[in-house]
Tab-separated table of C-alpha atoms in Angstrom:
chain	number	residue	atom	x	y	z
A	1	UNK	CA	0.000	0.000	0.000
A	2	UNK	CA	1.738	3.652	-1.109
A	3	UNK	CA	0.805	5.894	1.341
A	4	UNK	CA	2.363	8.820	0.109
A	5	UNK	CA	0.611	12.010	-1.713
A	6	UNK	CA	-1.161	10.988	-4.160
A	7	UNK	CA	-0.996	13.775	-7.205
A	8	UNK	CA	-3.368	12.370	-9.297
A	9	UNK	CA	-6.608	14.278	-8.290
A	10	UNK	CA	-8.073	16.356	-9.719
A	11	UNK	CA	-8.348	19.853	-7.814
A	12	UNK	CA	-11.780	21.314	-6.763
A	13	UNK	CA	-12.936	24.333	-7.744
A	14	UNK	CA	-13.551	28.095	-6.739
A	15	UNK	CA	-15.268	30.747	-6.979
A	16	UNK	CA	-14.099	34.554	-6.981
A	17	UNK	CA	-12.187	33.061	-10.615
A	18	UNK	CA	-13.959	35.741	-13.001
A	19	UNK	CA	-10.694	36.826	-14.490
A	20	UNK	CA	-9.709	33.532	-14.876
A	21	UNK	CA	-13.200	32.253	-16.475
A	22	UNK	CA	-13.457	35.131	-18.921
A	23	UNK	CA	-9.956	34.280	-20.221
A	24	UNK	CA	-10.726	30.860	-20.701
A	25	UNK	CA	-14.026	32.350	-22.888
A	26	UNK	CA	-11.456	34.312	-24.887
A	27	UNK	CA	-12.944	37.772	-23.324
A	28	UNK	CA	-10.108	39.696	-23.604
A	29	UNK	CA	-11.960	43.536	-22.242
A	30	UNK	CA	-12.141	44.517	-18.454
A	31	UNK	CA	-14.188	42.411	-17.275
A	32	UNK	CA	-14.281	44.272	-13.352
A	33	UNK	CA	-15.760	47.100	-15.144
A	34	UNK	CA	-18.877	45.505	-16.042
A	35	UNK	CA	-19.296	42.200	-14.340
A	36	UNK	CA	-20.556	41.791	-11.138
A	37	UNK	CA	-18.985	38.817	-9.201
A	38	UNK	CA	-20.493	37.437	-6.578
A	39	UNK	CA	-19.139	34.371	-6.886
A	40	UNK	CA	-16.473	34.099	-3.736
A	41	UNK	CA	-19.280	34.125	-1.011
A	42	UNK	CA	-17.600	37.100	0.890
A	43	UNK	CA	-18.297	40.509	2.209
A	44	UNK	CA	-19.099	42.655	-0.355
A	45	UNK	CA	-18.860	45.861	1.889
A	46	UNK	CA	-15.256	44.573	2.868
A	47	UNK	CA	-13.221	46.042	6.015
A	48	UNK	CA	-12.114	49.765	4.691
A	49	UNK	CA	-7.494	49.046	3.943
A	50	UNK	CA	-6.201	52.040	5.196
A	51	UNK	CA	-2.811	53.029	3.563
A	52	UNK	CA	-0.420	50.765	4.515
A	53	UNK	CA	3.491	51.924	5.913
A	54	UNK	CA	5.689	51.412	3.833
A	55	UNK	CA	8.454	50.157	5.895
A	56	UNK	CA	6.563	46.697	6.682
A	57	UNK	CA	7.429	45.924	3.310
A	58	UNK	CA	10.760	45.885	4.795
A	59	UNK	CA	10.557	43.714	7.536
A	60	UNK	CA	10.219	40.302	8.704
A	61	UNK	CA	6.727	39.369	10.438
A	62	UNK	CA	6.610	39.864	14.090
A	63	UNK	CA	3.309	38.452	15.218
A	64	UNK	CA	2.835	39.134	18.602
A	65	UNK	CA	0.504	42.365	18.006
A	66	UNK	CA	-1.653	40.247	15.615
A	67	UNK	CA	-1.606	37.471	18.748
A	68	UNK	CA	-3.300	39.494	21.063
A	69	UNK	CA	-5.757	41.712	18.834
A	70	UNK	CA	-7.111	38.046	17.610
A	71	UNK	CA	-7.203	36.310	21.116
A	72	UNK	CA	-9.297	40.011	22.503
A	73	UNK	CA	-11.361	39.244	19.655
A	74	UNK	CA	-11.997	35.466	19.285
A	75	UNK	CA	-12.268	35.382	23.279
A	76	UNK	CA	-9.426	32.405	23.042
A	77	UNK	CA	-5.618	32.043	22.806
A	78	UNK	CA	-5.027	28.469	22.004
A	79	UNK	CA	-4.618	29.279	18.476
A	80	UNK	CA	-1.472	29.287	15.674
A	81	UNK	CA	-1.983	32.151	13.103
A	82	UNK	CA	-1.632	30.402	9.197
A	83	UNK	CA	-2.018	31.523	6.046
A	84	UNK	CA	-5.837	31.257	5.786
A	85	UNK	CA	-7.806	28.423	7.109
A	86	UNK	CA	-6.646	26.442	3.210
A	87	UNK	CA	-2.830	25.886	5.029
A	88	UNK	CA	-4.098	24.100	7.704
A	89	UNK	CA	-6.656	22.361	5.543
A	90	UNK	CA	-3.326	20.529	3.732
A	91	UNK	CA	-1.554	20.478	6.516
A	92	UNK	CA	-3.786	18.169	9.080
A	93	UNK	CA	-4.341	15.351	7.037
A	94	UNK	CA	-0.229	15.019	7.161
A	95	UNK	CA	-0.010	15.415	11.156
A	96	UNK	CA	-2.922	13.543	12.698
A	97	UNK	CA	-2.175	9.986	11.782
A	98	UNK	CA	1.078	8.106	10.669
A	99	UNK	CA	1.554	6.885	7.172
A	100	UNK	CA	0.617	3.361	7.645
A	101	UNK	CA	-2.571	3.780	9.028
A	102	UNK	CA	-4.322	6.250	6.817
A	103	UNK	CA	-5.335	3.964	4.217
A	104	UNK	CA	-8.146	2.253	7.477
A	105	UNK	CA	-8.555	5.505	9.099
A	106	UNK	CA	-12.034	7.013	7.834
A	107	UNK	CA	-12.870	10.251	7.324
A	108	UNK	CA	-16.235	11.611	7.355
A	109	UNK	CA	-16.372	15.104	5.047
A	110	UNK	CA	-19.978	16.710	3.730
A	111	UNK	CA	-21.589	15.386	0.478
A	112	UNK	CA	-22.388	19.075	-0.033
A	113	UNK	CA	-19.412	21.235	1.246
A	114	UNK	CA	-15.938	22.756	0.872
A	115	UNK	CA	-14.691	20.519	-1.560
A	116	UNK	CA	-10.901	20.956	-0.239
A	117	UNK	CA	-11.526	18.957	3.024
A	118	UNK	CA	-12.257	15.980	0.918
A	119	UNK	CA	-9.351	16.555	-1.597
A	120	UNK	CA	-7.087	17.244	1.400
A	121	UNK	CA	-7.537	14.150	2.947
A	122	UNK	CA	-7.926	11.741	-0.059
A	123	UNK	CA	-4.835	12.794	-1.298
A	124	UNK	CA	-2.915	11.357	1.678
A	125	UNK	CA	-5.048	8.308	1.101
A	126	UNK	CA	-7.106	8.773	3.845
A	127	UNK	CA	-10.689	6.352	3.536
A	128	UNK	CA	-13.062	9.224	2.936
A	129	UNK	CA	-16.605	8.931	3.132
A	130	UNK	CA	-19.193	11.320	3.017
A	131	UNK	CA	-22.397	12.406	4.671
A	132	UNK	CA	-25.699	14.002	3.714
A	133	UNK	CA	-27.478	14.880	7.280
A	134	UNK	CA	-26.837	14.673	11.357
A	135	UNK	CA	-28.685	10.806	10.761
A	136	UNK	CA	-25.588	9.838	8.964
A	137	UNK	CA	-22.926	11.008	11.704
A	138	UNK	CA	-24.318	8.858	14.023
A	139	UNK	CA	-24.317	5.422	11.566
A	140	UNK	CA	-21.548	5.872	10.059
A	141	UNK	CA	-18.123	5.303	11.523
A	142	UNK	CA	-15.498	7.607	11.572
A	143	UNK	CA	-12.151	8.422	13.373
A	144	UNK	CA	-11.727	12.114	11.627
A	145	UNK	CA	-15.322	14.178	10.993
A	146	UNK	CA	-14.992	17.791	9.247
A	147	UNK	CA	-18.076	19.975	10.226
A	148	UNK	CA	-18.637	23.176	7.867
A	149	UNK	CA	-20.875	25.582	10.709
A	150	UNK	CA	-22.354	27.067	8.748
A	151	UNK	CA	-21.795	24.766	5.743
A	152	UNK	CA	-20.911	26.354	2.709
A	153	UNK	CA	-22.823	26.067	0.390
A	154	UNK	CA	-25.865	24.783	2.212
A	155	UNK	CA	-26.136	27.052	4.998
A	156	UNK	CA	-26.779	24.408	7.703
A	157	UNK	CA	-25.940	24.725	10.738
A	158	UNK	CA	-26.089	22.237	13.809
A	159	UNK	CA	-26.966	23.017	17.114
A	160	UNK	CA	-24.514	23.312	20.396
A	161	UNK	CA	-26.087	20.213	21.583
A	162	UNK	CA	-25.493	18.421	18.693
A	163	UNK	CA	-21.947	19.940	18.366
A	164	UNK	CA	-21.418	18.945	22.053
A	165	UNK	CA	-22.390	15.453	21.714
A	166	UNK	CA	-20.479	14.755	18.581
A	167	UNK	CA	-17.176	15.806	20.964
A	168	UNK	CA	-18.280	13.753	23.260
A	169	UNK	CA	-18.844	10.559	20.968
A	170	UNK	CA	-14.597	11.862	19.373
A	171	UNK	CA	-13.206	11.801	22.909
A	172	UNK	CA	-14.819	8.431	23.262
A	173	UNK	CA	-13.415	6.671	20.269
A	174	UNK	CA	-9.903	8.645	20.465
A	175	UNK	CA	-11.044	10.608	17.302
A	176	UNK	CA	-10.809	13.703	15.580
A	177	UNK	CA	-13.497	16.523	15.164
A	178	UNK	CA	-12.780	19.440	12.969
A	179	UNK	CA	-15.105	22.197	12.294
A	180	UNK	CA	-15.024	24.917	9.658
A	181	UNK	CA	-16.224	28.347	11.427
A	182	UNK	CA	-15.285	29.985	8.164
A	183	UNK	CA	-18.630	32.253	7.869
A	184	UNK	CA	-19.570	32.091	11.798
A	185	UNK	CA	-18.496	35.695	12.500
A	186	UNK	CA	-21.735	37.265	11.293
A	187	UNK	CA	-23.413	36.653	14.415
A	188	UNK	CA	-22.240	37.389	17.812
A	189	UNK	CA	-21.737	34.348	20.033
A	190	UNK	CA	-22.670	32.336	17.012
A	191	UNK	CA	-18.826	29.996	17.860
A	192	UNK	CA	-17.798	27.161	19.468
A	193	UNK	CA	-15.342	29.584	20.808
A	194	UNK	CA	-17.729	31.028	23.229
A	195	UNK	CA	-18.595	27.958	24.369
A	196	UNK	CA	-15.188	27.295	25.371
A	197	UNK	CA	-14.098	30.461	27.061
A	198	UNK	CA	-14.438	29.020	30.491
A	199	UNK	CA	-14.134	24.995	30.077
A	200	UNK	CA	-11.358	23.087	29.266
A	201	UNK	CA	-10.514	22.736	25.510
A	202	UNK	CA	-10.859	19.066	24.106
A	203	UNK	CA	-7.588	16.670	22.669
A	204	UNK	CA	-9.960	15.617	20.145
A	205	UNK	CA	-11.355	19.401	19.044
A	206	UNK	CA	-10.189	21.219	15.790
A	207	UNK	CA	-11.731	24.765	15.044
A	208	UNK	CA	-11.064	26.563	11.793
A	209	UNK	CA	-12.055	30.560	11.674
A	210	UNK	CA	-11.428	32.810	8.463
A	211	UNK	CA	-11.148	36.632	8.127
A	212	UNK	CA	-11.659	36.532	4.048
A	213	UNK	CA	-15.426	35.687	4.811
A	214	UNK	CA	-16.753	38.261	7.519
A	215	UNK	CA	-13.996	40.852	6.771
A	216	UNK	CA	-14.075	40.945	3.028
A	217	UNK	CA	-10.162	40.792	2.853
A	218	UNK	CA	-9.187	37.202	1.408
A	219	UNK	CA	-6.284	38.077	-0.361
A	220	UNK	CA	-4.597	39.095	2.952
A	221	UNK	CA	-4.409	35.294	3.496
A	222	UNK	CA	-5.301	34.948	7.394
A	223	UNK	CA	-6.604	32.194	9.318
A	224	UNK	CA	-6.779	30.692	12.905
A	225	UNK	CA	-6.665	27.527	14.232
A	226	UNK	CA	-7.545	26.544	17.041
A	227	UNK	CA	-6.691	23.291	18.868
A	228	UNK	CA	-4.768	21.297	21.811
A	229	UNK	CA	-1.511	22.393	22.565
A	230	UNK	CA	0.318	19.308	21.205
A	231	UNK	CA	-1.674	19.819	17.709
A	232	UNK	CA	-0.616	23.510	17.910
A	233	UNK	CA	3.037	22.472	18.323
A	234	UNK	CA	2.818	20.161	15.224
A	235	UNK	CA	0.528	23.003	13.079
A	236	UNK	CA	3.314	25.481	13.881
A	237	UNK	CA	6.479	23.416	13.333
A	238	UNK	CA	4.998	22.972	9.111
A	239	UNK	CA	3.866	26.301	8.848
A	240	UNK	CA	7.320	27.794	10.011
A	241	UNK	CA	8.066	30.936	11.905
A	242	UNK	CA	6.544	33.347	9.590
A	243	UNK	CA	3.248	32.089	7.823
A	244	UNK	CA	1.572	35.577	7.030
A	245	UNK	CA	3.310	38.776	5.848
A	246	UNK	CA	4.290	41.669	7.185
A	247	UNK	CA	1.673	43.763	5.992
A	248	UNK	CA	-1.354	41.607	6.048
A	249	UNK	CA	-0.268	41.052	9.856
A	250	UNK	CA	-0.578	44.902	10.893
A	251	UNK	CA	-3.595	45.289	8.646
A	252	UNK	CA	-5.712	42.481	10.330
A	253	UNK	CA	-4.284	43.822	13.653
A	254	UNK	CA	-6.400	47.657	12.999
A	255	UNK	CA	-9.169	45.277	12.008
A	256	UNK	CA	-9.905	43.016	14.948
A	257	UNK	CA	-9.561	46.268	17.428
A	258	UNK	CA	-12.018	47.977	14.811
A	259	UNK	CA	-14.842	46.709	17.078
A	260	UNK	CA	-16.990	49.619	15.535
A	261	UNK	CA	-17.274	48.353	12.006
A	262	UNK	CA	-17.599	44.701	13.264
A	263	UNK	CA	-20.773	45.621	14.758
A	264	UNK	CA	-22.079	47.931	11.547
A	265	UNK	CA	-21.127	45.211	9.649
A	266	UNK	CA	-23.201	42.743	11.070
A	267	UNK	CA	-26.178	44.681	10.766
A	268	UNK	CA	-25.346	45.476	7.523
A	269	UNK	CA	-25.420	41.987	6.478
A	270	UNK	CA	-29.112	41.674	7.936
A	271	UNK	CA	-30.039	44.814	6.058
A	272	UNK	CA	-28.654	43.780	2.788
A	273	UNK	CA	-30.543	40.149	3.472
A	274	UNK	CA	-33.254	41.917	3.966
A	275	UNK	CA	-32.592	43.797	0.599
A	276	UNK	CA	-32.067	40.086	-1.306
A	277	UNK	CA	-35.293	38.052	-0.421
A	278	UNK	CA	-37.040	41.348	-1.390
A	279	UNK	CA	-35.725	42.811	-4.824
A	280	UNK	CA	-33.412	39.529	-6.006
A	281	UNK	CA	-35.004	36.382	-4.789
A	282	UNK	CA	-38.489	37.035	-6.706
A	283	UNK	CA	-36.839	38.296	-9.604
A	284	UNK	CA	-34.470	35.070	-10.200
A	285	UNK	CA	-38.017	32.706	-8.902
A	286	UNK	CA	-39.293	34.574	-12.055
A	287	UNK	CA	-36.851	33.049	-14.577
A	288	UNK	CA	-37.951	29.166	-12.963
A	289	UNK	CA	-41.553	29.954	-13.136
A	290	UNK	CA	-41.301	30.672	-16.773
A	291	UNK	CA	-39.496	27.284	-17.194
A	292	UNK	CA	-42.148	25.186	-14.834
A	293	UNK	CA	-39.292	24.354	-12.872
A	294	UNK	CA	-39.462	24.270	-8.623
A	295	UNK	CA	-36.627	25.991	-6.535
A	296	UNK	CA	-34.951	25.675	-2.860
A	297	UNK	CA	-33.578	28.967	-1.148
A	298	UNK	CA	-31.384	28.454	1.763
A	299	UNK	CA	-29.406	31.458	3.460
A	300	UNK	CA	-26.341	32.427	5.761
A	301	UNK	CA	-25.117	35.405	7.036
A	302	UNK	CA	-23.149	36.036	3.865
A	303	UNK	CA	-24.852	34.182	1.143
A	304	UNK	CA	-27.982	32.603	-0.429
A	305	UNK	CA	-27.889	28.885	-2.208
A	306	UNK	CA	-30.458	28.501	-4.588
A	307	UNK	CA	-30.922	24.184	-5.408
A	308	UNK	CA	-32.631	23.401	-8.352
A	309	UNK	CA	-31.947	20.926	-11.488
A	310	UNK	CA	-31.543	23.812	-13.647
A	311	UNK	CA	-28.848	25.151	-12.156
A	312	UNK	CA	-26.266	25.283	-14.715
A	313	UNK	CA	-28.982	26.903	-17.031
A	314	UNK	CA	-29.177	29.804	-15.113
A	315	UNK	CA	-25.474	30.384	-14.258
A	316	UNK	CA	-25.269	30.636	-18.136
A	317	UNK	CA	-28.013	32.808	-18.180
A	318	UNK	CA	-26.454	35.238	-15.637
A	319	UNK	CA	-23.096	34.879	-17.444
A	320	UNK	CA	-25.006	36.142	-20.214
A	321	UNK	CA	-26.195	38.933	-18.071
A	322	UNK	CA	-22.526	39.685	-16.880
A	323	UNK	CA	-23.445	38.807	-13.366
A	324	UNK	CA	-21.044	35.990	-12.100
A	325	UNK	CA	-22.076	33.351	-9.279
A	326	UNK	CA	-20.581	30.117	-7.643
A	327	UNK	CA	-21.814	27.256	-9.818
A	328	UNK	CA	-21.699	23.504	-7.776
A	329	UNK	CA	-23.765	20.523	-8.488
A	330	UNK	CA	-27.650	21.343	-9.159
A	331	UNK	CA	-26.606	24.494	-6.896
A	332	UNK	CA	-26.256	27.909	-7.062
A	333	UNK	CA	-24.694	30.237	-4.488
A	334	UNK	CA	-24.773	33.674	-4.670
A	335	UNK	CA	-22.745	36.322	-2.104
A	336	UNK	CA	-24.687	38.998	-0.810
A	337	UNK	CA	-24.303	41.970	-3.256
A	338	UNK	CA	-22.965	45.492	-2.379
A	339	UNK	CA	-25.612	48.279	-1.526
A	340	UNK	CA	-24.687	49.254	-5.301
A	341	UNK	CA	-25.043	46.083	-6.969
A	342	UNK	CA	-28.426	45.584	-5.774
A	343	UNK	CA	-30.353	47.869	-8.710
A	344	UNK	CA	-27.573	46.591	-11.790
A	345	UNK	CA	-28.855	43.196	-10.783
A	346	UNK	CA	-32.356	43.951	-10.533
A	347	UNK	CA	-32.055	45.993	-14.113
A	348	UNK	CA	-30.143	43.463	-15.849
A	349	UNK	CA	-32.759	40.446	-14.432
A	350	UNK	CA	-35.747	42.528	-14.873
A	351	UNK	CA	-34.749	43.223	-18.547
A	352	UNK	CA	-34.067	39.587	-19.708
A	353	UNK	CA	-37.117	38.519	-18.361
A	354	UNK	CA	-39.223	41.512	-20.009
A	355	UNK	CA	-37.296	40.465	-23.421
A	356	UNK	CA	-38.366	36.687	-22.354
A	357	UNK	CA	-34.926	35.594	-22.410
A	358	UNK	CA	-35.972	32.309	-20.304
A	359	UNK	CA	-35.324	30.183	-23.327
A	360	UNK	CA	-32.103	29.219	-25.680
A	361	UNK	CA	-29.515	30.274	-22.777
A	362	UNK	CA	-26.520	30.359	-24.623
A	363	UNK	CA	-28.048	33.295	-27.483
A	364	UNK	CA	-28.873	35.774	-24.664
A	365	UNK	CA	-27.473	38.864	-25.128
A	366	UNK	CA	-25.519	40.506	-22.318
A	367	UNK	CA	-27.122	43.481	-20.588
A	368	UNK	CA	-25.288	46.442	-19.934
């Protein structure tokens, strides 16, 4: 049995690629003056960059400062600062269980879910399964089970309870429960963080948090994890002494003390809900009503997934339209748009479906 890497995958795919997709379409114009991409799932009213000093560029990352502005604001210090939650996606899989084992040690990842958990740990040859619902965790055996709260793209959530029993059930078998807090910071408390500010921390207790999502900065390439001390040591010693620049540490530094904005912010994204289900939700119903087809609408703090079989017909329809989503399987998600977005949507939908531009996708013209 080879239980090295295995490079054969294929990789998953992203959103926040228009660039990339409108090269591959030959589209050779500006495409970020006309599209609108909502396609990456994350704050469209981003955390304002102020001008950065320019003698960071100059110096080697000294993360202390970024240490405590993240522990005041996650309410927790038993964390190692990476590179985004994706470094210590790739790097678990390599830690948590020796080489010979990995080919009998299962792994439980969502059916529907951040496809990268999946790919991380099949490529070390992990046995990965997959589950559809909280049923399934409790049938299906498992020594490593990722958690996406809230999933992404599905929105679901489980409860603490549930949470707190699924611990309970990895401490009993010596097992490993990692959960993906990526798009928790919209509400307040919303963490298995808070939980834990006054109990001990479980060995068998992973947690993942992002500032791309809630912040609107993922090119600053940020990420906490939070675990035990002895998987903290092991994190650290493969990320190295310096696993986020200079400048993206002082920058997320102002942000976490900008407790001011965090709070606008959140009621921002409840306003600009608000805003969705009542000018963009009916609008997009529209186009499947004309077709005969039925629709599913599910929702988090920072995005709406819309299920339906005609999925891919409508991402080419909004392509069409210049308006740029997250495309999975029979699943579209869409980020919550910018106060200014809202009424170029709404214009560009409204005049497709006046034109009746329901039918032969692919001819529709785009809409300015």
């Amino acid at each position: 049995m080879n239980n090295e890497l295995d490079l054969s995958q294929e990789k998953p795919k992203h959103g926040g690629n228009l660039l990339a997709l409108r090269r591959s379409l030959g589209v050779l114009q500006d495409v970020k003056e006309s599209w609108i991409d909502l396609s990456s799932a994350v704050n469209r009213h981003p955390w304002p960059v102020p001008e950065v000093p320019v003698f960071l560029w100059y110096e080697l990352p000294d993360l202390d400062s970024l240490k405590q502005a993240a522990a005041d604001y996650y309410g927790a210090n038993n964390f190692v600062p990476i590179a985004g939650t994706q470094q210590a996606i790739e790097a678990l899989p390599n830690l948590l269980f020796a080489s010979e084992i990995r080919h009998k040690t299962k792994v439980l990842v969502p059916e529907v879910g951040y496809q990268e958990h999946g790919f991380a740990w099949s490529k070390w040859q992990y046995a990965v399964d997959t589950y559809k619902n909280t049923q399934d965790l409790t049938v299906k055996s498992w020594q490593v089970l990722v958690l996406i709260q809230p999933n992404n793209p599905s929105a679901n959530k489980l409860t603490l309870a549930e949470l707190l029993s699924l611990i309970e059930t990895a401490q009993v078998r010596k097992a490993y429960l990692i959960i993906d807090e990526a798009f928790i910071d919209g509400v307040v408390g919303a963490s298995l963080l808070s939980h834990y500010q006054d109990k001990a921390w479980p060995a068998c207790l992973i947690v993942l948090r992002s500032v791309g999502k809630f912040f609107g900065l993922p090119g600053a390439r940020v990420g906490f994890c939070f675990a035990s001390q002895l998987i903290l040591k092991g994190l650290a010693s493969v990320t190295g002494p310096w696993p986020i620049a200079t400048p993206a540490t002082w920058l997320l530094s102002q942000a976490f003390k900008d407790v001011s904005w965090q709070i606008q912010a959140s009621r921002d994204l409840v306003s600009r809900s608000q805003r969705f289900e009542k000018e963009i939700k009916p609008l997009i119903n529209q186009f499947f009503i004309a077709l005969s087809q039925s629709v599913r609408w599910q929702q988090s703090e920072l995005f709406y997934t819309l299920f339906c079989d005609e999925a891919e017909g409508l991402f080419e329809w909004l392509q069409a339209l210049s308006i740029h989503v997250r495309l999975g399987d029979a699943w579209l998600r869409f980020a919550l748009p910018a106060d200014t977005e809202f009424d170029l949507i709404s214009k560009r939908v409204q005049q497709a479906l006046l034109n009746g531009q329901t039918q032969g996708v692919g001819q529709v013209e785009e809409v300015e």
